[in-house]
mmCIF file of C-alpha atoms and ligand atoms in Angstrom:
data_model
loop_
_atom_site.group_PDB
_atom_site.id
_atom_site.type_symbol
_atom_site.label_atom_id
_atom_site.label_comp_id
_atom_site.label_asym_id
_atom_site.label_seq_id
_atom_site.Cartn_x
_atom_site.Cartn_y
_atom_site.Cartn_z
ATOM 1 C CA MET A 161 3.317 21.826 -49.333
ATOM 2 C CA SER A 162 6.689 20.852 -47.952
ATOM 3 C CA ASN A 163 6.592 18.477 -45.045
ATOM 4 C CA ILE A 164 10.145 19.301 -44.037
ATOM 5 C CA GLU A 165 10.574 20.707 -40.564
ATOM 6 C CA LYS A 166 13.884 22.071 -39.291
ATOM 7 C CA VAL A 167 14.655 21.554 -35.627
ATOM 8 C CA LYS A 168 17.654 22.130 -33.404
ATOM 9 C CA CYS A 169 17.133 19.067 -31.291
ATOM 10 C CA LEU A 170 15.038 15.980 -31.980
ATOM 11 C CA ILE A 171 14.523 13.530 -29.141
ATOM 12 C CA ILE A 172 13.411 10.042 -30.137
ATOM 13 C CA GLY A 173 11.711 8.161 -27.309
ATOM 14 C CA SER A 174 9.982 9.136 -24.090
ATOM 15 C CA GLY A 175 11.319 7.167 -21.149
ATOM 16 C CA PRO A 176 13.213 8.793 -18.274
ATOM 17 C CA ALA A 177 16.193 9.309 -20.620
ATOM 18 C CA GLY A 178 14.133 11.159 -23.243
ATOM 19 C CA TYR A 179 12.214 13.336 -20.777
ATOM 20 C CA THR A 180 15.340 14.281 -18.862
ATOM 21 C CA ALA A 181 17.081 15.161 -22.128
ATOM 22 C CA ALA A 182 14.013 17.237 -23.023
ATOM 23 C CA ILE A 183 14.052 19.144 -19.731
ATOM 24 C CA TYR A 184 17.728 20.010 -20.131
ATOM 25 C CA ALA A 185 17.537 20.782 -23.865
ATOM 26 C CA ALA A 186 14.451 22.974 -23.412
ATOM 27 C CA ARG A 187 16.036 24.913 -20.577
ATOM 28 C CA ALA A 188 19.093 25.469 -22.815
ATOM 29 C CA ASP A 189 16.785 27.056 -25.389
ATOM 30 C CA MET A 190 17.160 24.279 -27.940
ATOM 31 C CA HIS A 191 13.381 24.032 -28.499
ATOM 32 C CA PRO A 192 13.408 20.237 -28.501
ATOM 33 C CA VAL A 193 10.859 18.222 -30.424
ATOM 34 C CA MET A 194 10.130 14.796 -28.988
ATOM 35 C CA TYR A 195 8.530 11.835 -30.729
ATOM 36 C CA GLN A 196 7.275 9.660 -27.932
ATOM 37 C CA GLY A 197 7.536 6.316 -29.721
ATOM 38 C CA MET A 198 5.386 3.187 -29.672
ATOM 39 C CA GLN A 199 5.071 3.114 -25.891
ATOM 40 C CA PRO A 200 4.823 6.680 -24.569
ATOM 41 C CA GLY A 201 6.546 6.804 -21.218
ATOM 42 C CA GLY A 202 8.575 3.717 -22.043
ATOM 43 C CA GLN A 203 9.135 0.673 -19.895
ATOM 44 C CA LEU A 204 8.300 2.434 -16.639
ATOM 45 C CA THR A 205 4.670 2.599 -17.701
ATOM 46 C CA THR A 206 4.621 -1.161 -17.172
ATOM 47 C CA THR A 207 6.393 -1.064 -13.831
ATOM 48 C CA ASN A 208 4.566 -1.162 -10.584
ATOM 49 C CA GLU A 209 6.214 0.669 -7.732
ATOM 50 C CA VAL A 210 9.490 2.558 -8.164
ATOM 51 C CA GLU A 211 11.139 2.738 -4.762
ATOM 52 C CA ASN A 212 14.707 3.446 -5.754
ATOM 53 C CA PHE A 213 14.461 6.757 -7.598
ATOM 54 C CA PRO A 214 15.916 9.456 -5.336
ATOM 55 C CA GLY A 215 13.447 12.128 -4.297
ATOM 56 C CA TYR A 216 10.452 9.843 -3.759
ATOM 57 C CA PRO A 217 10.849 8.709 -0.147
ATOM 58 C CA ASN A 218 7.544 6.845 -0.257
ATOM 59 C CA GLY A 219 7.970 5.452 -3.770
ATOM 60 C CA ILE A 220 5.903 6.292 -6.825
ATOM 61 C CA SER A 221 4.210 4.185 -9.483
ATOM 62 C CA GLY A 222 6.006 3.986 -12.840
ATOM 63 C CA PRO A 223 3.124 5.510 -14.864
ATOM 64 C CA GLU A 224 2.713 8.331 -12.335
ATOM 65 C CA MET A 225 6.417 9.122 -12.521
ATOM 66 C CA MET A 226 6.259 9.329 -16.304
ATOM 67 C CA VAL A 227 3.281 11.699 -16.149
ATOM 68 C CA GLU A 228 5.324 13.930 -13.860
ATOM 69 C CA LEU A 229 8.377 13.813 -16.122
ATOM 70 C CA GLU A 230 6.217 14.656 -19.126
ATOM 71 C CA ALA A 231 4.664 17.596 -17.273
ATOM 72 C CA GLN A 232 8.129 18.853 -16.336
ATOM 73 C CA ALA A 233 9.321 18.612 -19.975
ATOM 74 C CA LYS A 234 6.168 20.455 -21.116
ATOM 75 C CA ARG A 235 6.658 23.170 -18.512
ATOM 76 C CA PHE A 236 9.754 24.230 -20.482
ATOM 77 C CA GLU A 237 7.851 23.965 -23.760
ATOM 78 C CA THR A 238 9.173 20.738 -25.196
ATOM 79 C CA ASP A 239 7.109 19.963 -28.301
ATOM 80 C CA ILE A 240 5.931 16.464 -27.397
ATOM 81 C CA ARG A 241 4.331 14.459 -30.180
ATOM 82 C CA PHE A 242 2.494 11.171 -30.095
ATOM 83 C CA GLY A 243 4.092 9.166 -32.900
ATOM 84 C CA PHE A 244 7.319 7.514 -33.887
ATOM 85 C CA ILE A 245 10.293 7.835 -36.207
ATOM 86 C CA THR A 246 10.247 5.213 -38.950
ATOM 87 C CA LYS A 247 13.498 5.920 -40.813
ATOM 88 C CA VAL A 248 16.650 7.992 -40.486
ATOM 89 C CA ASP A 249 19.449 9.206 -42.721
ATOM 90 C CA PHE A 250 22.479 10.266 -40.714
ATOM 91 C CA SER A 251 24.830 10.503 -43.705
ATOM 92 C CA GLY A 252 24.985 14.311 -43.776
ATOM 93 C CA GLU A 253 25.559 17.150 -41.369
ATOM 94 C CA ILE A 254 21.810 17.611 -41.085
ATOM 95 C CA HIS A 255 20.209 14.501 -39.652
ATOM 96 C CA LYS A 256 17.082 13.475 -41.533
ATOM 97 C CA CYS A 257 14.363 11.587 -39.713
ATOM 98 C CA TRP A 258 10.969 10.547 -41.053
ATOM 99 C CA ALA A 259 7.998 10.333 -38.686
ATOM 100 C CA ASP A 260 4.830 8.290 -39.012
ATOM 101 C CA ASP A 261 2.825 11.528 -39.181
ATOM 102 C CA GLY A 262 4.371 12.193 -42.614
ATOM 103 C CA LYS A 263 6.871 14.802 -41.403
ATOM 104 C CA GLU A 264 10.491 14.836 -42.554
ATOM 105 C CA ILE A 265 12.490 16.312 -39.719
ATOM 106 C CA HIS A 266 15.851 17.904 -40.428
ATOM 107 C CA ALA A 267 17.598 17.988 -37.085
ATOM 108 C CA GLU A 268 20.876 19.599 -36.163
ATOM 109 C CA THR A 269 21.129 17.285 -33.192
ATOM 110 C CA VAL A 270 19.367 14.007 -32.418
ATOM 111 C CA ILE A 271 19.104 12.342 -29.041
ATOM 112 C CA ILE A 272 18.283 8.652 -29.308
ATOM 113 C CA SER A 273 16.394 7.472 -26.235
ATOM 114 C CA THR A 274 14.407 4.628 -27.754
ATOM 115 C CA GLY A 275 15.015 2.180 -24.915
ATOM 116 C CA ALA A 276 14.524 -1.543 -25.154
ATOM 117 C CA SER A 277 11.614 -3.978 -25.651
ATOM 118 C CA ALA A 278 10.641 -7.253 -24.038
ATOM 119 C CA LYS A 279 11.955 -10.523 -25.476
ATOM 120 C CA TYR A 280 9.849 -13.634 -26.068
ATOM 121 C CA LEU A 281 10.793 -17.319 -26.216
ATOM 122 C CA GLY A 282 9.901 -17.503 -29.903
ATOM 123 C CA LEU A 283 7.859 -20.714 -29.694
ATOM 124 C CA PRO A 284 5.133 -20.828 -32.383
ATOM 125 C CA SER A 285 2.507 -21.640 -29.731
ATOM 126 C CA GLU A 286 3.646 -18.654 -27.634
ATOM 127 C CA GLN A 287 3.470 -16.300 -30.621
ATOM 128 C CA LYS A 288 0.055 -17.678 -31.605
ATOM 129 C CA TYR A 289 -1.534 -16.828 -28.263
ATOM 130 C CA LEU A 290 0.381 -13.584 -28.008
ATOM 131 C CA GLU A 291 -1.100 -12.439 -31.311
ATOM 132 C CA LEU A 292 -4.548 -13.702 -30.332
ATOM 133 C CA GLY A 293 -4.328 -11.738 -27.093
ATOM 134 C CA GLY A 294 -5.370 -14.915 -25.334
ATOM 135 C CA GLY A 295 -3.058 -15.573 -22.435
ATOM 136 C CA VAL A 296 0.538 -14.719 -23.360
ATOM 137 C CA SER A 297 2.061 -11.530 -21.997
ATOM 138 C CA ALA A 298 5.431 -9.936 -21.244
ATOM 139 C CA CYS A 299 3.977 -7.545 -18.717
ATOM 140 C CA ALA A 300 2.433 -8.780 -15.490
ATOM 141 C CA VAL A 301 1.626 -5.280 -14.347
ATOM 142 C CA CYS A 302 -0.306 -4.581 -17.553
ATOM 143 C CA ASP A 303 -2.115 -7.907 -17.852
ATOM 144 C CA GLY A 304 -2.029 -9.634 -14.463
ATOM 145 C CA PHE A 305 -5.425 -8.166 -13.639
ATOM 146 C CA PHE A 306 -7.043 -10.417 -16.271
ATOM 147 C CA TYR A 307 -5.869 -13.521 -14.410
ATOM 148 C CA ARG A 308 -7.172 -12.676 -10.956
ATOM 149 C CA GLY A 309 -8.107 -15.832 -9.050
ATOM 150 C CA GLN A 310 -6.487 -18.018 -11.726
ATOM 151 C CA GLU A 311 -3.222 -19.928 -12.152
ATOM 152 C CA THR A 312 -0.320 -18.458 -14.117
ATOM 153 C CA VAL A 313 3.144 -19.424 -15.287
ATOM 154 C CA ILE A 314 6.078 -17.050 -15.615
ATOM 155 C CA VAL A 315 9.368 -17.732 -17.419
ATOM 156 C CA GLY A 316 12.596 -16.059 -16.340
ATOM 157 C CA ALA A 317 15.016 -15.812 -13.452
ATOM 158 C CA GLY A 318 16.137 -12.198 -13.416
ATOM 159 C CA ASP A 319 14.942 -9.285 -11.324
ATOM 160 C CA SER A 320 12.077 -8.624 -13.743
ATOM 161 C CA ALA A 321 10.814 -12.182 -13.517
ATOM 162 C CA CYS A 322 10.984 -12.063 -9.706
ATOM 163 C CA GLU A 323 9.242 -8.704 -9.552
ATOM 164 C CA GLU A 324 6.512 -9.872 -11.916
ATOM 165 C CA ALA A 325 6.082 -13.257 -10.203
ATOM 166 C CA HIS A 326 5.630 -11.473 -6.900
ATOM 167 C CA TYR A 327 3.142 -9.078 -8.452
ATOM 168 C CA LEU A 328 1.166 -11.981 -9.954
ATOM 169 C CA SER A 329 1.208 -13.870 -6.650
ATOM 170 C CA LYS A 330 -0.950 -11.140 -5.152
ATOM 171 C CA LEU A 331 -3.607 -11.609 -7.839
ATOM 172 C CA CYS A 332 -3.408 -15.275 -8.753
ATOM 173 C CA THR A 333 -4.128 -18.432 -6.791
ATOM 174 C CA LYS A 334 -0.837 -19.952 -7.919
ATOM 175 C CA VAL A 335 2.199 -18.819 -9.896
ATOM 176 C CA THR A 336 4.667 -21.326 -11.324
ATOM 177 C CA MET A 337 8.048 -19.874 -12.144
ATOM 178 C CA LEU A 338 10.132 -21.611 -14.793
ATOM 179 C CA VAL A 339 13.877 -21.115 -14.343
ATOM 180 C CA ARG A 340 16.014 -22.649 -17.065
ATOM 181 C CA LYS A 341 19.158 -23.061 -14.971
ATOM 182 C CA GLU A 342 19.541 -24.354 -11.437
ATOM 183 C CA GLU A 343 19.775 -20.864 -10.004
ATOM 184 C CA PHE A 344 18.336 -17.385 -10.240
ATOM 185 C CA ARG A 345 20.086 -14.552 -11.991
ATOM 186 C CA ALA A 346 18.143 -12.054 -9.891
ATOM 187 C CA SER A 347 19.600 -10.183 -6.931
ATOM 188 C CA LYS A 348 19.485 -12.132 -3.702
ATOM 189 C CA ILE A 349 16.818 -9.950 -2.125
ATOM 190 C CA MET A 350 14.448 -10.360 -5.097
ATOM 191 C CA ALA A 351 15.023 -14.116 -5.315
ATOM 192 C CA GLU A 352 14.441 -14.507 -1.581
ATOM 193 C CA ARG A 353 11.184 -12.630 -1.798
ATOM 194 C CA VAL A 354 9.947 -15.036 -4.464
ATOM 195 C CA LYS A 355 11.165 -18.097 -2.556
ATOM 196 C CA ASN A 356 9.324 -16.898 0.537
ATOM 197 C CA THR A 357 6.004 -16.358 -1.226
ATOM 198 C CA PRO A 358 3.829 -19.391 -0.464
ATOM 199 C CA ASN A 359 1.811 -19.442 -3.699
ATOM 200 C CA ILE A 360 4.859 -19.236 -5.996
ATOM 201 C CA GLU A 361 6.294 -22.597 -7.019
ATOM 202 C CA ILE A 362 9.761 -22.453 -8.597
ATOM 203 C CA LEU A 363 10.807 -25.132 -11.072
ATOM 204 C CA PHE A 364 14.555 -25.022 -11.722
ATOM 205 C CA ASN A 365 16.229 -26.593 -14.782
ATOM 206 C CA THR A 366 12.944 -26.255 -16.595
ATOM 207 C CA ASP A 367 12.286 -25.272 -20.204
ATOM 208 C CA THR A 368 9.016 -24.548 -21.923
ATOM 209 C CA VAL A 369 8.267 -27.046 -24.681
ATOM 210 C CA GLU A 370 4.933 -25.597 -25.736
ATOM 211 C CA VAL A 371 2.250 -23.193 -24.645
ATOM 212 C CA LEU A 372 -0.965 -25.198 -24.625
ATOM 213 C CA GLY A 373 -4.347 -23.764 -25.531
ATOM 214 C CA ASP A 374 -7.839 -24.450 -26.791
ATOM 215 C CA GLY A 375 -7.599 -22.198 -29.834
ATOM 216 C CA ASN A 376 -8.982 -19.173 -27.978
ATOM 217 C CA GLY A 377 -6.767 -18.928 -24.961
ATOM 218 C CA VAL A 378 -4.015 -20.558 -22.971
ATOM 219 C CA THR A 379 -4.866 -23.628 -20.905
ATOM 220 C CA GLY A 380 -1.403 -24.717 -19.771
ATOM 221 C CA ALA A 381 2.292 -25.068 -20.421
ATOM 222 C CA LEU A 382 4.131 -28.231 -21.386
ATOM 223 C CA VAL A 383 7.508 -28.098 -19.651
ATOM 224 C CA LYS A 384 10.577 -30.312 -19.549
ATOM 225 C CA ASN A 385 13.178 -30.801 -16.869
ATOM 226 C CA SER A 386 16.507 -30.463 -18.657
ATOM 227 C CA VAL A 387 18.290 -32.706 -16.137
ATOM 228 C CA THR A 388 15.840 -35.609 -15.847
ATOM 229 C CA GLY A 389 14.119 -35.199 -19.223
ATOM 230 C CA GLU A 390 10.750 -35.467 -17.488
ATOM 231 C CA GLU A 391 7.886 -33.612 -19.160
ATOM 232 C CA LYS A 392 4.747 -32.375 -17.476
ATOM 233 C CA THR A 393 1.814 -30.089 -18.060
ATOM 234 C CA ILE A 394 1.185 -27.129 -15.776
ATOM 235 C CA PRO A 395 -2.359 -25.838 -15.968
ATOM 236 C CA CYS A 396 -2.578 -22.065 -16.372
ATOM 237 C CA THR A 397 -4.610 -19.426 -18.143
ATOM 238 C CA GLY A 398 -1.841 -16.840 -18.250
ATOM 239 C CA PHE A 399 1.679 -17.445 -19.589
ATOM 240 C CA PHE A 400 4.058 -14.601 -18.749
ATOM 241 C CA VAL A 401 7.505 -14.109 -20.231
ATOM 242 C CA ALA A 402 10.155 -12.059 -18.393
ATOM 243 C CA ILE A 403 13.438 -13.022 -20.039
ATOM 244 C CA GLY A 404 15.029 -9.695 -20.784
ATOM 245 C CA HIS A 405 14.921 -7.035 -23.446
ATOM 246 C CA LYS A 406 16.097 -6.064 -26.911
ATOM 247 C CA PRO A 407 17.273 -2.513 -27.568
ATOM 248 C CA ASN A 408 15.115 -0.548 -30.001
ATOM 249 C CA THR A 409 17.887 0.428 -32.354
ATOM 250 C CA ASP A 410 17.068 -1.316 -35.654
ATOM 251 C CA ILE A 411 16.301 1.894 -37.564
ATOM 252 C CA PHE A 412 19.743 3.296 -36.704
ATOM 253 C CA ALA A 413 21.758 0.227 -37.711
ATOM 254 C CA ASP A 414 22.892 1.605 -41.084
ATOM 255 C CA TYR A 415 24.519 4.649 -39.484
ATOM 256 C CA ILE A 416 25.176 4.103 -35.794
ATOM 257 C CA ASN A 417 27.704 1.612 -34.431
ATOM 258 C CA LEU A 418 25.944 -1.144 -32.490
ATOM 259 C CA ASP A 419 27.403 -3.976 -30.452
ATOM 260 C CA GLU A 420 26.675 -7.645 -31.203
ATOM 261 C CA THR A 421 23.382 -7.531 -29.262
ATOM 262 C CA GLY A 422 22.146 -4.324 -30.854
ATOM 263 C CA TYR A 423 23.025 -1.844 -28.108
ATOM 264 C CA ILE A 424 24.430 1.478 -29.323
ATOM 265 C CA LYS A 425 28.146 1.827 -28.723
ATOM 266 C CA TYR A 426 29.404 5.016 -27.173
ATOM 267 C CA GLU A 427 32.044 6.692 -29.307
ATOM 268 C CA GLN A 428 33.794 7.905 -26.173
ATOM 269 C CA ALA A 429 33.314 6.340 -22.751
ATOM 270 C CA GLY A 430 31.796 8.661 -20.188
ATOM 271 C CA THR A 431 29.932 10.754 -22.790
ATOM 272 C CA SER A 432 26.723 10.332 -24.802
ATOM 273 C CA LEU A 433 28.512 10.622 -28.142
ATOM 274 C CA THR A 434 27.826 8.116 -30.925
ATOM 275 C CA ASN A 435 30.002 7.627 -34.004
ATOM 276 C CA VAL A 436 27.873 10.221 -35.848
ATOM 277 C CA ALA A 437 28.616 13.848 -34.951
ATOM 278 C CA GLY A 438 25.488 15.521 -33.614
ATOM 279 C CA VAL A 439 23.755 12.233 -32.718
ATOM 280 C CA PHE A 440 23.738 11.331 -29.044
ATOM 281 C CA VAL A 441 22.355 8.392 -27.102
ATOM 282 C CA ALA A 442 20.783 8.111 -23.681
ATOM 283 C CA GLY A 443 19.173 5.358 -21.631
ATOM 284 C CA ASP A 444 18.671 1.650 -22.264
ATOM 285 C CA ALA A 445 19.335 1.850 -26.025
ATOM 286 C CA ALA A 446 23.010 1.945 -25.017
ATOM 287 C CA ASP A 447 22.884 0.375 -21.584
ATOM 288 C CA LYS A 448 22.749 -3.325 -20.897
ATOM 289 C CA ARG A 449 24.581 -3.020 -17.632
ATOM 290 C CA TYR A 450 22.552 -0.761 -15.365
ATOM 291 C CA ARG A 451 19.139 -0.340 -17.054
ATOM 292 C CA GLN A 452 17.708 1.763 -14.261
ATOM 293 C CA ALA A 453 15.404 4.771 -14.445
ATOM 294 C CA ILE A 454 17.964 6.874 -12.597
ATOM 295 C CA THR A 455 20.851 5.907 -14.900
ATOM 296 C CA ALA A 456 18.629 6.543 -17.937
ATOM 297 C CA ALA A 457 17.737 9.975 -16.561
ATOM 298 C CA GLY A 458 21.418 10.700 -15.884
ATOM 299 C CA THR A 459 22.450 9.831 -19.424
ATOM 300 C CA GLY A 460 19.519 11.888 -20.766
ATOM 301 C CA CYS A 461 21.011 14.890 -19.000
ATOM 302 C CA MET A 462 24.436 14.089 -20.468
ATOM 303 C CA ALA A 463 23.029 13.819 -23.996
ATOM 304 C CA ALA A 464 21.306 17.210 -23.785
ATOM 305 C CA ILE A 465 24.455 18.874 -22.454
ATOM 306 C CA ASP A 466 26.566 17.200 -25.163
ATOM 307 C CA ALA A 467 24.056 18.316 -27.827
ATOM 308 C CA GLU A 468 24.085 21.876 -26.497
ATOM 309 C CA ARG A 469 27.905 21.977 -26.528
ATOM 310 C CA TYR A 470 27.964 20.523 -30.048
ATOM 311 C CA LEU A 471 25.700 23.341 -31.254
ATOM 312 C CA ALA A 472 27.669 25.954 -29.322
ATOM 313 C CA ALA A 473 30.920 24.752 -30.925
ATOM 314 C CA LYS A 474 29.279 25.250 -34.311
ATOM 315 C CA GLY A 475 28.377 28.788 -33.310
ATOM 316 C CA HIS A 476 24.628 28.189 -32.874
HETATM 317 P P1 NDP B 654 17.940 -10.210 -17.247
HETATM 318 O O1 NDP B 654 18.662 -10.170 -18.523
HETATM 319 O O2 NDP B 654 18.624 -9.813 -15.991
HETATM 320 O O3 NDP B 654 17.412 -11.681 -16.993
HETATM 321 C C1 NDP B 654 16.787 -12.419 -17.986
HETATM 322 C C2 NDP B 654 16.435 -13.790 -17.410
HETATM 323 O O4 NDP B 654 15.708 -14.499 -18.402
HETATM 324 C C3 NDP B 654 17.662 -14.614 -17.077
HETATM 325 O O5 NDP B 654 17.463 -15.261 -15.853
HETATM 326 C C4 NDP B 654 17.727 -15.615 -18.222
HETATM 327 O O6 NDP B 654 18.148 -16.879 -17.826
HETATM 328 C C5 NDP B 654 16.264 -15.764 -18.598
HETATM 329 N N1 NDP B 654 16.125 -16.178 -19.974
HETATM 330 C C6 NDP B 654 16.626 -15.546 -21.083
HETATM 331 N N2 NDP B 654 16.254 -16.212 -22.194
HETATM 332 C C7 NDP B 654 15.531 -17.265 -21.782
HETATM 333 C C8 NDP B 654 14.867 -18.304 -22.445
HETATM 334 N N3 NDP B 654 14.864 -18.406 -23.786
HETATM 335 N N4 NDP B 654 14.212 -19.218 -21.710
HETATM 336 C C9 NDP B 654 14.168 -19.131 -20.373
HETATM 337 N N5 NDP B 654 14.765 -18.162 -19.664
HETATM 338 C C10 NDP B 654 15.441 -17.236 -20.364
HETATM 339 O O7 NDP B 654 16.639 -9.357 -17.513
HETATM 340 P P2 NDP B 654 15.640 -8.630 -16.510
HETATM 341 O O8 NDP B 654 14.617 -8.077 -17.408
HETATM 342 O O9 NDP B 654 15.196 -9.493 -15.428
HETATM 343 O O10 NDP B 654 16.463 -7.446 -15.875
HETATM 344 C C11 NDP B 654 17.115 -6.472 -16.682
HETATM 345 C C12 NDP B 654 17.881 -5.500 -15.798
HETATM 346 O O11 NDP B 654 16.978 -4.685 -15.067
HETATM 347 C C13 NDP B 654 18.755 -6.181 -14.773
HETATM 348 O O12 NDP B 654 19.944 -5.461 -14.644
HETATM 349 C C14 NDP B 654 17.951 -6.099 -13.501
HETATM 350 O O13 NDP B 654 18.741 -6.120 -12.357
HETATM 351 C C15 NDP B 654 17.208 -4.782 -13.670
HETATM 352 N N6 NDP B 654 15.936 -4.789 -12.949
HETATM 353 C C16 NDP B 654 15.908 -4.242 -11.706
HETATM 354 C C17 NDP B 654 14.731 -4.220 -10.983
HETATM 355 C C18 NDP B 654 14.733 -3.609 -9.640
HETATM 356 O O14 NDP B 654 15.791 -3.348 -9.103
HETATM 357 N N7 NDP B 654 13.591 -3.336 -9.050
HETATM 358 C C19 NDP B 654 13.481 -4.764 -11.518
HETATM 359 C C20 NDP B 654 13.632 -5.344 -12.821
HETATM 360 C C21 NDP B 654 14.824 -5.328 -13.494
HETATM 361 P P3 NDP B 654 19.681 -17.239 -17.433
HETATM 362 O O15 NDP B 654 19.885 -16.680 -16.069
HETATM 363 O O16 NDP B 654 19.644 -18.719 -17.502
HETATM 364 O O17 NDP B 654 20.522 -16.602 -18.492
#
C-alpha cells in the first residue's frame, strides 16, 4: 500500500503561527494538513499569563490560548495530526515531506512554522541532570511546581529569565539569578520587577562553573564572578536556564536559506516567501527580532495568503 498522500497545503508546527496559517488556509479551501511537532502548541504552552495579545482584556494563559487556536483551526476542518516531520525534499515542484507516522506527504505548498527551542549552557553537569530529570530545566512554568518551598537558581538576563525568575519567586523560598554581564538585557519594566522582588537575589558578572549534584538530583551551583574571580557555591535543588532559543530549522537546511544562527531568511522582505517557490515561513523560525505570539500569528496569516496566491497563480 502506498503511503504517499497528496495535499495542497502542509503546515509544519503548531504555535500561533501554524494555527493562524491553518485558519486562513482552511477558510481559503486549501484543506490544510498540520503536523503539530514535538511540542504541540509550541512555546506558549510553557508560558504563564499572556497579557499582550489583543482581544484578551483580562489576559489568558498560554496553554488555554493554544487550545482555543486549535479549536478555531479545527472548526474550519484543518486536519491536525499529532506527530512531526522528520525529513524534507524541496528539490522539485512538489514538496516531499516524511512524517514520523510513516506517511510521505507530497505538498503543493508548505508553511514552515516550527518555531524555536530553548538553549542550554552546554556544561556536562547541566546535561547530566537534565537527562536524569533531576533538577535542570529550561521551563519554570512547566517545572517550578516541583521546587515549591525550595531554593532555585536561574541563568539569564533577558525577558524570559525575568519572567521565569518572577514566576519561581512565588513558589520558591529563594531564587538566585545569574547574570553574566553587569546589566540585564531585559526590558526595564521586567528587570525592575525582578529587582523589586525580595526573595530574588541577582548576581551580576556571574558565570556557572558547574551544576552540583548528588548523582540523583541537583544540590547547588558552583559560580564564578568574572570580575573578581571569586568562586562560590549556591545551594539549590532546581537549576533553571533561560538564555534564549534556537530556531527549529535543521531539517530544512539543505534546501532553505538560513542565516548564520539558523533562522530562515525571507526571500523578499515583507512577505513569507522563502527561496523555494511554494514554501513559506511564519513565526519564530524566521524571527529573532520580535518573537511574540501576535507577530507569529500575523506572519501565519501572511504565509497562508501567500500560499493561496501561489496556488491561484498556478491555476489551482
Ligand atoms: P534573549 O535572547 O533576549 O536573552 C537571552 C539572555 O540569556 C541574555 O541576557 C544573554 O546574556 C543570556 N545568555 C545567553 N547565553 C548565555 C550563557 N551561555 N550564559 C549566561 N547567560 C547567557 O532571550 P529571551 O528568551 O529572554 O527573550 C527572547 C525574546 O522574547 C526577546 O525579544 C524578549 O523580549 C521576548 N520575550 C518577551 C516577553 C514578554 O514581553 N512578556 C517574555 C519573554 C520573552 P547577554 O545579555 O549577556 O547576552
